[in-house]
Coordinates of C-alpha atoms in Angstrom, one line a residue:
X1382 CA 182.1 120.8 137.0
X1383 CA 185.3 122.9 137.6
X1384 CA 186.0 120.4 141.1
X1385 CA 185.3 117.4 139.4
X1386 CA 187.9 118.1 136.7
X1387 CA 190.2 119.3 139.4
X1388 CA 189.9 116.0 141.5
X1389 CA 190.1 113.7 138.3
X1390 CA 193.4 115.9 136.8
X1391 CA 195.2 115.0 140.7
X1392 CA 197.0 111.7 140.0
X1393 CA 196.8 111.2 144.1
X1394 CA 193.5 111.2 144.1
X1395 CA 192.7 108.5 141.1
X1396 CA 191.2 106.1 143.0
X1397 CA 189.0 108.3 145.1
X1398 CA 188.1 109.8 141.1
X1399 CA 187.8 106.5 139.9
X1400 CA 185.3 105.5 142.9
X1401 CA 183.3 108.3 142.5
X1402 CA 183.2 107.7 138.8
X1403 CA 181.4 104.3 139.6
X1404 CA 179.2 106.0 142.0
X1405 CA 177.9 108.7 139.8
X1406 CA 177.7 106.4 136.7
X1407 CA 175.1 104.3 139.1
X1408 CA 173.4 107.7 140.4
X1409 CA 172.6 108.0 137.0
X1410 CA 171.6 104.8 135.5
X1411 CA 169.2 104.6 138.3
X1412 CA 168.0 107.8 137.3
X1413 CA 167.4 107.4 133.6
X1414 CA 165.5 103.8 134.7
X1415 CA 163.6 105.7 137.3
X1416 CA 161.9 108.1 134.8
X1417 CA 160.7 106.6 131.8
X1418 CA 161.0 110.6 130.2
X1419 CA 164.9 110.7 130.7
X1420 CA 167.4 109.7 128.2
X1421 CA 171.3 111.0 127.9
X1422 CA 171.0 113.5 125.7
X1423 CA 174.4 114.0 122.9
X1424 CA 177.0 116.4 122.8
X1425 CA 178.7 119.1 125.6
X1426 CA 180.6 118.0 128.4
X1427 CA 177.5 117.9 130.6
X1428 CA 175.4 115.2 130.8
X1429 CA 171.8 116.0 129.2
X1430 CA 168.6 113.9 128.5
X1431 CA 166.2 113.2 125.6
X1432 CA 162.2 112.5 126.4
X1433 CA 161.6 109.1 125.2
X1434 CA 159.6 106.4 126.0
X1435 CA 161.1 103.5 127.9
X1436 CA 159.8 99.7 126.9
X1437 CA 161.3 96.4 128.5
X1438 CA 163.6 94.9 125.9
X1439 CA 162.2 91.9 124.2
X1440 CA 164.2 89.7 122.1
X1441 CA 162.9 89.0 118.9
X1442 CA 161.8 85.2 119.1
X1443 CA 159.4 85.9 122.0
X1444 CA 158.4 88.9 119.7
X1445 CA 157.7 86.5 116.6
X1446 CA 155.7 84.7 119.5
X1447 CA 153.7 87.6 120.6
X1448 CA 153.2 88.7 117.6
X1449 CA 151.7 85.1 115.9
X1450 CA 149.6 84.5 118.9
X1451 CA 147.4 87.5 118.3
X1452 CA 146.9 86.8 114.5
X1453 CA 145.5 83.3 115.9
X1454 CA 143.8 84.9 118.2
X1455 CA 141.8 87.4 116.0
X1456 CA 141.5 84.3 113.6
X1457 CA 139.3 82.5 116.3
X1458 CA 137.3 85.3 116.6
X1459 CA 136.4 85.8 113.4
X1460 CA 135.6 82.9 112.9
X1461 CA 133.3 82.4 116.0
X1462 CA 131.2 85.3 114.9
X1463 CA 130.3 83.6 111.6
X1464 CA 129.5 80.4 112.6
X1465 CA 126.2 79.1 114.6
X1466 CA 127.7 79.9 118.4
X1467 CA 127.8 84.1 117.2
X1468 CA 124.3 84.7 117.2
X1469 CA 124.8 87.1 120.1
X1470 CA 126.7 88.8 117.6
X1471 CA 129.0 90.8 119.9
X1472 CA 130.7 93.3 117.2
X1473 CA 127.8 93.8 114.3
X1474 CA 124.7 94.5 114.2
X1475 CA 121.7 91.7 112.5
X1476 CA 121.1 92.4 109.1
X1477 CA 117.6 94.1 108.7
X1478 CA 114.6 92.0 107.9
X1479 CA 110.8 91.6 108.3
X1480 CA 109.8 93.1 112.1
X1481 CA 109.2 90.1 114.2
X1482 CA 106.6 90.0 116.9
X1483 CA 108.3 89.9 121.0
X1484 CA 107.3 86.6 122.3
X1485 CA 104.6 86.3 124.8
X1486 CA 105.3 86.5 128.7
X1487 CA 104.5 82.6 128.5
X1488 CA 106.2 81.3 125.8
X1489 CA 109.7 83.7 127.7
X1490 CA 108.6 82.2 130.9
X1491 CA 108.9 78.4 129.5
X1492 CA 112.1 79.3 127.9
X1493 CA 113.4 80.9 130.1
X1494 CA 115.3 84.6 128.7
X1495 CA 116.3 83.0 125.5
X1496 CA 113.5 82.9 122.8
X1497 CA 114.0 81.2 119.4
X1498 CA 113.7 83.2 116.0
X1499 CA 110.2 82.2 114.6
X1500 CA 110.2 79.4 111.7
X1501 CA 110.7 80.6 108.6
X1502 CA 109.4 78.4 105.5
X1503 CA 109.3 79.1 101.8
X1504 CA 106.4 77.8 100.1
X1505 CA 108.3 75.5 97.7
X1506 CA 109.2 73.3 101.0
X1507 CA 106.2 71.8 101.0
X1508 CA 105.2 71.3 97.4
X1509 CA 103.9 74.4 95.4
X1510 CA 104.5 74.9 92.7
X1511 CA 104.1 78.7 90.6
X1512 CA 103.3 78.0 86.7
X1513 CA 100.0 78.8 87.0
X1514 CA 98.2 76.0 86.3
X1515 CA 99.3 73.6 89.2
X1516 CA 96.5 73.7 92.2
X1517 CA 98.7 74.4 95.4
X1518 CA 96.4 74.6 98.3
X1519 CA 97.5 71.4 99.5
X1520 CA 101.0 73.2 99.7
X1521 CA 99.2 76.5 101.6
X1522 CA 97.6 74.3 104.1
X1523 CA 100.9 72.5 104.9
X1524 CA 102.9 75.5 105.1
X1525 CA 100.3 77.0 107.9
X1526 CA 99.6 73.8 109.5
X1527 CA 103.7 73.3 109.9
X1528 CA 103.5 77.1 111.2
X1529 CA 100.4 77.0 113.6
X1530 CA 102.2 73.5 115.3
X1531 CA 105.5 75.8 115.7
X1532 CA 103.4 78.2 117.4
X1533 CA 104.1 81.4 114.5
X1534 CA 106.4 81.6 111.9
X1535 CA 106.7 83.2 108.6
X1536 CA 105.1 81.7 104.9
X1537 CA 107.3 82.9 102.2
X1538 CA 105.3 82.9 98.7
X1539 CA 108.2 83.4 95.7
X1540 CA 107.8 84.9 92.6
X1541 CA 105.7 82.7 90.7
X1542 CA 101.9 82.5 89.8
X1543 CA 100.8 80.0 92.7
X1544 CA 97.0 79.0 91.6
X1545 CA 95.2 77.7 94.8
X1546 CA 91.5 77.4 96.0
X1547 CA 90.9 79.5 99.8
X1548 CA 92.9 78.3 102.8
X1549 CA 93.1 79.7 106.0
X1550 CA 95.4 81.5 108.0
X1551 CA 96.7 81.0 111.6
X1552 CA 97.8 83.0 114.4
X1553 CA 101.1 84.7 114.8
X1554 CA 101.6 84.4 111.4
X1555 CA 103.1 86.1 108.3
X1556 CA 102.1 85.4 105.1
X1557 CA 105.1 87.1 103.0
X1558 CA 104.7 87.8 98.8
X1559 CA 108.1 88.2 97.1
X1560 CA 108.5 90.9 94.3
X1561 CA 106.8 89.0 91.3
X1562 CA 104.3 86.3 93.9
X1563 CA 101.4 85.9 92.6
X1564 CA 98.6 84.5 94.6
X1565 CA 95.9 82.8 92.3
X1566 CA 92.6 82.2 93.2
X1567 CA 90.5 79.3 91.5
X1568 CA 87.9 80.4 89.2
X1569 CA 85.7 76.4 89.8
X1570 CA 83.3 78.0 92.4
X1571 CA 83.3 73.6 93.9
X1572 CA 86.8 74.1 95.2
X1573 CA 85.3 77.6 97.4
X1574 CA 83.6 76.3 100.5
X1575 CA 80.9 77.3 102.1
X1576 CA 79.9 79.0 105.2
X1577 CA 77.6 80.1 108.0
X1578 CA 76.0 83.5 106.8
X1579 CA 77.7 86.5 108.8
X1580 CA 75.6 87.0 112.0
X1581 CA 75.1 90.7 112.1
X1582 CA 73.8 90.2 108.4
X1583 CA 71.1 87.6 109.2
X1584 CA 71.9 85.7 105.8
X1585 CA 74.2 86.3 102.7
X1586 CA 74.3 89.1 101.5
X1587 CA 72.9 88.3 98.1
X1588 CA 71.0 85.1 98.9
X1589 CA 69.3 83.1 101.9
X1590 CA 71.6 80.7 103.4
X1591 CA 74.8 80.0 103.4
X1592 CA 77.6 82.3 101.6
X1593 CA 81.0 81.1 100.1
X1594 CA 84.0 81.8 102.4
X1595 CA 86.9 83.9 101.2
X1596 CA 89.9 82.6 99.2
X1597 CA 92.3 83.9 102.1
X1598 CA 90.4 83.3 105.4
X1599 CA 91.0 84.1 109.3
X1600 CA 88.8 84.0 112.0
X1601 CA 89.3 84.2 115.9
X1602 CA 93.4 84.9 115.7
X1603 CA 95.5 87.1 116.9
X1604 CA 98.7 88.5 115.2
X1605 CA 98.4 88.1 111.5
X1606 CA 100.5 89.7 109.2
X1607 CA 100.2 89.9 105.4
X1608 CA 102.4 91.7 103.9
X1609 CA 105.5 91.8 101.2
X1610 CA 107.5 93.1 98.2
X1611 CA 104.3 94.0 96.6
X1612 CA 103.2 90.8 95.6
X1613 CA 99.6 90.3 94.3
X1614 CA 96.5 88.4 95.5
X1615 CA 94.7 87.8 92.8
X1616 CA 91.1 86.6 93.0
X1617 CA 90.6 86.3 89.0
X1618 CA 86.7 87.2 89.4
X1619 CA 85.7 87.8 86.1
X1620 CA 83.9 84.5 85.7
X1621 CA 82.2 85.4 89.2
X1622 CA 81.3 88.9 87.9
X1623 CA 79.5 86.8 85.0
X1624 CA 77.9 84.4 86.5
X1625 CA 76.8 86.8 89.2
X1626 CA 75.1 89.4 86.5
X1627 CA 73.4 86.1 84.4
X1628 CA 72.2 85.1 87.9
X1629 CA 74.1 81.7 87.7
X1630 CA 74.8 82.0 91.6
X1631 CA 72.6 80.3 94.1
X1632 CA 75.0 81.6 97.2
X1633 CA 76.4 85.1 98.0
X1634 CA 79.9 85.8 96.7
X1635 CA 83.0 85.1 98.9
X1636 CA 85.3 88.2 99.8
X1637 CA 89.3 88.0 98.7
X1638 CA 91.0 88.2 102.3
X1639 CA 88.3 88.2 105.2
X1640 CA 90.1 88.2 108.9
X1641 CA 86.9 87.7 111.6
X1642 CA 86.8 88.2 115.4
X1643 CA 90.6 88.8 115.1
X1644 CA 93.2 91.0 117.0
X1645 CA 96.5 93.2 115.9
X1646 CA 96.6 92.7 111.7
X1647 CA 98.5 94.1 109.8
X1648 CA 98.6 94.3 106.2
X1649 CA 100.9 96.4 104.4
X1650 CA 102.8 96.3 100.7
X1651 CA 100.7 94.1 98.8
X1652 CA 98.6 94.7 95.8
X1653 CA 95.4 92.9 96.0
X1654 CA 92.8 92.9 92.7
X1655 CA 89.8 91.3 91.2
X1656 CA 88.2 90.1 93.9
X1657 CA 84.8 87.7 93.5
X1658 CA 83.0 90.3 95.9
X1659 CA 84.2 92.6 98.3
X1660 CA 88.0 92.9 98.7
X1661 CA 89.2 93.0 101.7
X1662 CA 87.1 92.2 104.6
X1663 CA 87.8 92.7 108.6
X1664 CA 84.6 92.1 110.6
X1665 CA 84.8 92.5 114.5
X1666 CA 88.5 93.0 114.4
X1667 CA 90.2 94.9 116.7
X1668 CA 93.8 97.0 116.2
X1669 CA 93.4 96.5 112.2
X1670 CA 96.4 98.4 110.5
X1671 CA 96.2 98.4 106.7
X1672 CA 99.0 100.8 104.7
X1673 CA 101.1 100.8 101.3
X1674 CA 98.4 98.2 99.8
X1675 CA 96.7 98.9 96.2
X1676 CA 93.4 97.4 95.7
X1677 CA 92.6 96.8 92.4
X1678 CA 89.6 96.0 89.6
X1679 CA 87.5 97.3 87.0
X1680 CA 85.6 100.3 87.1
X1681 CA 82.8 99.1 85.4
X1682 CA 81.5 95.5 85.2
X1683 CA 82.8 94.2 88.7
X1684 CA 80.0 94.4 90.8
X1685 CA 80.2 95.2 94.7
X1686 CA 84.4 94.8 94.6
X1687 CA 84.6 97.5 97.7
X1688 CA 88.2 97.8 97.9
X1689 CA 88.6 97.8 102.3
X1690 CA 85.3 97.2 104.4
X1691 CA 86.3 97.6 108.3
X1692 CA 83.1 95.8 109.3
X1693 CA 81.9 96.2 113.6
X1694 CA 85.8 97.0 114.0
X1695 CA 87.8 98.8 117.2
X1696 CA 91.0 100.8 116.1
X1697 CA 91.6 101.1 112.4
X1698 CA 94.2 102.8 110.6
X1699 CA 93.8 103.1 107.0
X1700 CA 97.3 104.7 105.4
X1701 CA 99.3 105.8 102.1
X1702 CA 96.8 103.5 100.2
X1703 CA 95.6 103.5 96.3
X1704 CA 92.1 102.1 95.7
X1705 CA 89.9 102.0 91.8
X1706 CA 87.3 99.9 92.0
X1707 CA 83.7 98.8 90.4
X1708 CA 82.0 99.8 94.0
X1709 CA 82.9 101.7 97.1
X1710 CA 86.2 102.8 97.7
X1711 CA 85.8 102.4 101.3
X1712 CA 83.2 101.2 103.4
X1713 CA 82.7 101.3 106.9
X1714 CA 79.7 99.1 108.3
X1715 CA 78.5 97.6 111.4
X1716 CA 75.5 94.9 110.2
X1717 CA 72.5 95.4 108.7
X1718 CA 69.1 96.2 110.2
X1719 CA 67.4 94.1 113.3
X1720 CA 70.4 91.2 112.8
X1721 CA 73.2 94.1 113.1
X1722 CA 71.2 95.8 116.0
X1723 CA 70.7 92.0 118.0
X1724 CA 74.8 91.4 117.4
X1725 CA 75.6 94.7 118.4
X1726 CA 79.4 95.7 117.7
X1727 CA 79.9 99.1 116.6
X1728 CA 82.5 100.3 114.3
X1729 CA 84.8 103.0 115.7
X1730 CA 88.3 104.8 116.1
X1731 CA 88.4 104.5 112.8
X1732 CA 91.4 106.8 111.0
X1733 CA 91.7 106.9 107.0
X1734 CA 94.5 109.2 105.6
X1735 CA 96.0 109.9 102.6
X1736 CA 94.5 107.8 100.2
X1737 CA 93.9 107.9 96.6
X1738 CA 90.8 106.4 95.5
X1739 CA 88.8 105.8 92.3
X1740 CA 84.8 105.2 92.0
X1741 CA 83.2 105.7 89.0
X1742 CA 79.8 103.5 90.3
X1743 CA 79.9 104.9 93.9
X1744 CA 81.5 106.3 96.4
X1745 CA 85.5 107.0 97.7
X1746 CA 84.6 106.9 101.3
X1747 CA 81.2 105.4 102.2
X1748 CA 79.5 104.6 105.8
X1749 CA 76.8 102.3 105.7
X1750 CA 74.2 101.7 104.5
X1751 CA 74.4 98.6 107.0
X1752 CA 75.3 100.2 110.1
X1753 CA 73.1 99.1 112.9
X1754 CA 75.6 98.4 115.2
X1755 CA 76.3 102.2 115.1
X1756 CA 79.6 104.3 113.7
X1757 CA 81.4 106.9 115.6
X1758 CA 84.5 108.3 115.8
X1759 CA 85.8 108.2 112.4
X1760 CA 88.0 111.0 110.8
X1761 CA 89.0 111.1 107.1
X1762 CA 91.7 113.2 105.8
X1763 CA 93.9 114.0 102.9
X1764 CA 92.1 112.0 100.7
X1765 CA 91.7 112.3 96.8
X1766 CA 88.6 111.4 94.8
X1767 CA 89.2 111.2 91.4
X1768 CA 86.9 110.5 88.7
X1769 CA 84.1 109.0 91.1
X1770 CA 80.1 109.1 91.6
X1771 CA 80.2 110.3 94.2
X1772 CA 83.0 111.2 96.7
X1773 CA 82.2 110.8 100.7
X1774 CA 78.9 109.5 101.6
X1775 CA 76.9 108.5 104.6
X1776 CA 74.0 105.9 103.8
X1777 CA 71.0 104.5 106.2
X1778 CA 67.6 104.3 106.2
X1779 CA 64.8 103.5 108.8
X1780 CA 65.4 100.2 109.9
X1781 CA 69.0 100.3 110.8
X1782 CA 68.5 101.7 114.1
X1783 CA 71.9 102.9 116.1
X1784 CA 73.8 105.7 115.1
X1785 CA 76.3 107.9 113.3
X1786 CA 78.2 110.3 115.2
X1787 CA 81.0 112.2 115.6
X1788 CA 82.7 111.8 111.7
X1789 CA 84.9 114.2 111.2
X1790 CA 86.4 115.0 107.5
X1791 CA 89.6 117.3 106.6
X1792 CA 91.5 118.0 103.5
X1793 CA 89.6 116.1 101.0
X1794 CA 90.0 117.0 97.2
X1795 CA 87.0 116.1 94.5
X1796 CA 88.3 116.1 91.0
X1797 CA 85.6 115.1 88.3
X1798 CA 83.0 114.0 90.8
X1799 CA 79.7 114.2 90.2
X1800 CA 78.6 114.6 93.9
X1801 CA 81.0 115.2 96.1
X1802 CA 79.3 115.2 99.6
X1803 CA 76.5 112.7 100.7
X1804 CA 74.1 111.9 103.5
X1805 CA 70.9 110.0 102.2
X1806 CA 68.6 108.9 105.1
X1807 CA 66.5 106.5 102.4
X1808 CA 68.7 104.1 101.2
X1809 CA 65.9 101.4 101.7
X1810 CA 67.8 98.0 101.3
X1811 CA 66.6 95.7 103.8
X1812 CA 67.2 91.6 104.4
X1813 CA 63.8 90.9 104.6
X1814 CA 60.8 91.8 105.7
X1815 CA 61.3 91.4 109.6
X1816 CA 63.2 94.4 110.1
X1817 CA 61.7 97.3 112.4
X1818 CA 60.8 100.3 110.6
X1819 CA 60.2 102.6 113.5
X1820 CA 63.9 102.0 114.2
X1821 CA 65.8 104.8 113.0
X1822 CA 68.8 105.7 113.2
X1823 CA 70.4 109.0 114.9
X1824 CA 72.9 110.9 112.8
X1825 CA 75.0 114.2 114.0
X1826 CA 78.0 115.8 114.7
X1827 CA 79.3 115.7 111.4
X1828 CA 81.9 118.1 109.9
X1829 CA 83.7 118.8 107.0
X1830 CA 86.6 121.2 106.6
X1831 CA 88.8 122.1 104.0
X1832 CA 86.9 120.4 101.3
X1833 CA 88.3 121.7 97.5
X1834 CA 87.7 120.3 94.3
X1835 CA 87.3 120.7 90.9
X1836 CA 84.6 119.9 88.0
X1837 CA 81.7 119.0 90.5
X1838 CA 78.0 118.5 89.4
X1839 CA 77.2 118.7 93.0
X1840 CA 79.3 119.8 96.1
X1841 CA 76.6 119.0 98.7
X1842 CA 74.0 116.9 98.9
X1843 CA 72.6 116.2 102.2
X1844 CA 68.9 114.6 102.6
X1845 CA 67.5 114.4 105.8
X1846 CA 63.6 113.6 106.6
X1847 CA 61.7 113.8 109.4
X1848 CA 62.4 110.9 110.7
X1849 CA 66.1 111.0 110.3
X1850 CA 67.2 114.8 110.8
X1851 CA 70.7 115.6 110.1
X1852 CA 72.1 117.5 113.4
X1853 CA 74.7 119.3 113.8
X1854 CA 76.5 119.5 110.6
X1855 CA 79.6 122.1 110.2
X1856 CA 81.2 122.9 107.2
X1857 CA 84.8 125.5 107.6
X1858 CA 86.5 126.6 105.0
X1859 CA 85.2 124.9 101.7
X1860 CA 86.2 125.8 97.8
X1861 CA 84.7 123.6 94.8
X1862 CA 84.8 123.8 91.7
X1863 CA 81.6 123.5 89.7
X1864 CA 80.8 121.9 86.4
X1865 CA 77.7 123.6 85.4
X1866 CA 76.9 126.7 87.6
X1867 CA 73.4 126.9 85.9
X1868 CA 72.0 124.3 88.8
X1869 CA 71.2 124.8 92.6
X1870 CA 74.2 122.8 93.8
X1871 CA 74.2 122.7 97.7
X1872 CA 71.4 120.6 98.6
X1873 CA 69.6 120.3 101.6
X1874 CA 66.6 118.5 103.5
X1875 CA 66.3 118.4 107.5
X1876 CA 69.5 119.6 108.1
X1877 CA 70.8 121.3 111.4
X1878 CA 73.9 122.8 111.6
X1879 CA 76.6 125.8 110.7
X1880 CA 79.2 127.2 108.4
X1881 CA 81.9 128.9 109.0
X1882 CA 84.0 131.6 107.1
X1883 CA 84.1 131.4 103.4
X1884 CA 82.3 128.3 101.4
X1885 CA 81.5 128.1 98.0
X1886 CA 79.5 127.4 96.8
X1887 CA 77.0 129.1 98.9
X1888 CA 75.8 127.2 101.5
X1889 CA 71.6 126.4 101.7
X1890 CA 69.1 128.4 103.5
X1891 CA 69.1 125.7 106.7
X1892 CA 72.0 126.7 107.7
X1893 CA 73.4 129.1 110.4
X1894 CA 76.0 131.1 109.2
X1895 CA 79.2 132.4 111.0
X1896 CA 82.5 134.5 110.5
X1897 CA 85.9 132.9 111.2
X1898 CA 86.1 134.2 114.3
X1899 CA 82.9 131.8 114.8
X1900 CA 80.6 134.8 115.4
X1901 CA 76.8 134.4 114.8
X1902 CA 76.0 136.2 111.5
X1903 CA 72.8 134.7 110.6
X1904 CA 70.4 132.3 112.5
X1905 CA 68.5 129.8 110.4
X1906 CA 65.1 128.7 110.9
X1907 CA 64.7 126.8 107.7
X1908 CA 66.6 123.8 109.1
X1909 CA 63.1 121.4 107.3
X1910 CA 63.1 122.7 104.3
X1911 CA 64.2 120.8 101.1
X1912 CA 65.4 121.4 98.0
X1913 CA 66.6 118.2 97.1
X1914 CA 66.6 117.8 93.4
X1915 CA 68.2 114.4 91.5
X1916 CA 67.4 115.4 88.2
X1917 CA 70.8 116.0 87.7

């Protein structure tokens, strides 16, 4: 710094200074552009730099510019994504709604990769009307009809009271109840028609010949869905209860919702009451899925208004339901006597878990007593019997032939039952007199652990015969509460089979007995022995 002072201070050598000036002044311009960190920094006689970031000058109209033609830009784009062409939806995600079935390889192929939302319809579309008194099956059978030529869609039913006589359904369907939908069925038994007795029954099940059909009816589809907000299906069956006890009836009572020879239903969030007979009805149905639904009617006074009957079904799941009803809770069957044996279609893979259920005529959980098609693989747990008959029973009798194997219950509560377990190997209901009486049935590998309850007549009742020996029954770990201790209260007859660890209370003589460690303590060999005693 000391030369270039010297060399500017010598008035000889001004031009030379002034040329170098130029020169260095260029040195560092070029520098500063060079590196976007470097800046002249202020103060001193030397030169120093400040750190900042370097950005190409732009004059302020073409800034203005800049500046508008993103706001229009962002404009367009908000505006694409709410208009028909943003379905893709690139920046949000759909809004949730009612799960809607893939399309099949088919209907993708004839498409090609793009696949159409189903058709969704509202009842009101085509008609219906919900005061309650207006007859809307017209509407119903519009609405599927329009659905079934689409090839699927979804049936909304608003709130309303929407009085119809029975329709059917369609496949890849959904019929959807809003909170407050009421479903309505007519109480003139003209408007229900008629139909071929079940096959695996032989005729209906209270009369020769043909039986009415259900008010909502399904048969040979695949992918049905009822579901909803909770809306109701309402069978108002009080005038058939009636007419059915006065014996006004010349044809056996149609079911609420039947679904026959179907595939994947589903039927979920829906409260479904007062049914004419049975409530719900699946027979030979396969991947049957039936949660969140209340089944509803009264106690007394509504005969044979079983709230779910998975009927010669494959794969059911039975979940988070609430059943009280004037018959069995639950019952699994599979056809009665030499009809169900000639049809053939067992019942099996059959889960039911956590359910509340009331039965103050029968049973909470029942298999049979028409099971001639056979039962098997069936496991019931976390279930709560309240204020019942009885609480889980197995029915059959000679005739039914086939077969009752491998049940399996766990974690089931009694509270005010009067009996709480069942097997009865006389239950002597037949369809007439054709049936085969040296066709028995074979009944085994039953067990029941973790049973508990409170205010029981009687914990166990199991009644075997000779021809129809119970095999290989296992009860584990079992605490009930009794009402009356003054009576024998495990009951046996033909029985076969073990107990494990601690039951109460004690266990009949026909059983072996073992520790929990499932070591032999005592060896039975009163398995025929009976002590069956219903005068309590």
């Amino acid at each position: 710094m000391a030369e270039i002072s010297a060399v500017v201070s010598s008035p000889r050598a001004s031009a030379v200074s002034s040329a170098a000036a130029a020169a260095a002044a260029a040195a560092v311009g070029s520098a500063v552009l060079s590196s976007p960190r470097a800046a002249p920094r202020a103060g001193g006689g030397a030169q120093q730099f400040h750190h900042r970031r370097w950005a190409p000058a732009i004059s302020p109209p073409y800034r203005a510019y800049l500046v508008a033609l993103w706001l229009v830009g962002f404009v367009l784009v908000f505006l694409w994504q709410n208009t028909s062409m943003g379905r893709l939806r690139l920046y949000s995600r759909p809004p949730m709604s009612t799960p809607r079935r893939a399309p099949s390889a088919a209907a993708a192929d004839a498409m090609g990769q793009w696949v159409a939302s189903p058709p969704e319809y509202d009842l009101r579309e085509f008609g219906g009307v919900g005061d309650g008194r207006t007859l809307n099956t017209a509407a119903f059978e519009a609405a599927v009809a329009a659905i079934a030529e689409r090839g699927g869609g979804r049936l909304t039913v608003p709130a309303g009271r929407w009085l119809t006589a029975p329709f059917n359904l369609t496949s890849h369907m959904t019929l959807f109840l809003a909170s407050g939908a009421e479903i309505l069925g007519i109480q003139d038994e003209r408007y229900w028609p008629l139909m071929p007795p079940l096959p695996s029954y032989g005729y209906g099940r209270e009369h020769k010949g043909p039986r009415y059909g259900s008010l909502i009816h399904g048969q040979d589809l695949k992918d049905v869905i009822i579901t909803g907000h909770n809306g109701t299906i309402n069978g108002q069956g009080q005038s058939w209860w009636i007419k059915f006890h006065k014996k006004l009836l010349n044809h056996t009572r149609g079911p609420l919702v039947q679904l026959m020879r179907s595939s994947n239903i589903l039927i979920s969030n829906i409260t479904l009451r007062d049914s004419p007979f049975w409530t719900l009805h699946v027979y030979d149905c396969k991947h049957v899925t039936i949660l969140e639904t209340t089944v509803l009617a009264p106690v007394v006074g509504a005969p044979n208004t079983d709230g779910i009957n998975p009927d010669s079904c494959t794969d059911v799941m039975i979940e988070n339901c609430y059943i009280s009803v004037g018959d069995d809770g639950i019952a699994i069957k599979s056809g009665w006597d030499q009809y169900g044996i000639a049809y053939g279609r067992p019942s099996t893979n059959i889960t039911i878990r956590r359910v509340t259920i009331r039965s103050m005529v029968s049973a909470g959980v029942s298999i049979g007593s028409e099971m001639s098609g056979g039962v098997s693989n069936v496991l019931v747990e976390n279930v709560h019997i309240w204020s019942s008959r009885r609480g889980v029973r197995i029915k059959t009798a000679p005739g039914r032939g086939a077969y009752v194997n491998n049940i399996a219950y766990r974690n089931i509560t009694l509270e005010n039952v009067r009996v709480g377990i069942v097997i009865k190997t006389d239950y002597n209901e037949h369809p007439d007199e054709a049936f085969d009486p040296k066709a028995v049935p074979i009944v085994g590998n039953i067990s029941y652990t973790s049973i508990h309850g409170q205010r029981v007549r009687v914990p166990v009742r199991i009644q075997g015969s000779a021809e129809i020996p119970v095999r290989n029954v296992t009860f584990h770990d079992m605490s009930v509460g009794l009402l009356d201790k003054k009576y024998h209260v495990f009951q046996c007859s033909f029985v076969q089979g073990q107990v494990i660890g601690y039951v109460f209370p004690v266990p009949c003589k026909n059983l072996d007995l073992y520790n929990e460690w499932r070591e032999l303590v005592k060896e039975s060999t009163l398995q025929n022995i009976s002590d069956i005693d219903y005068s309590f």
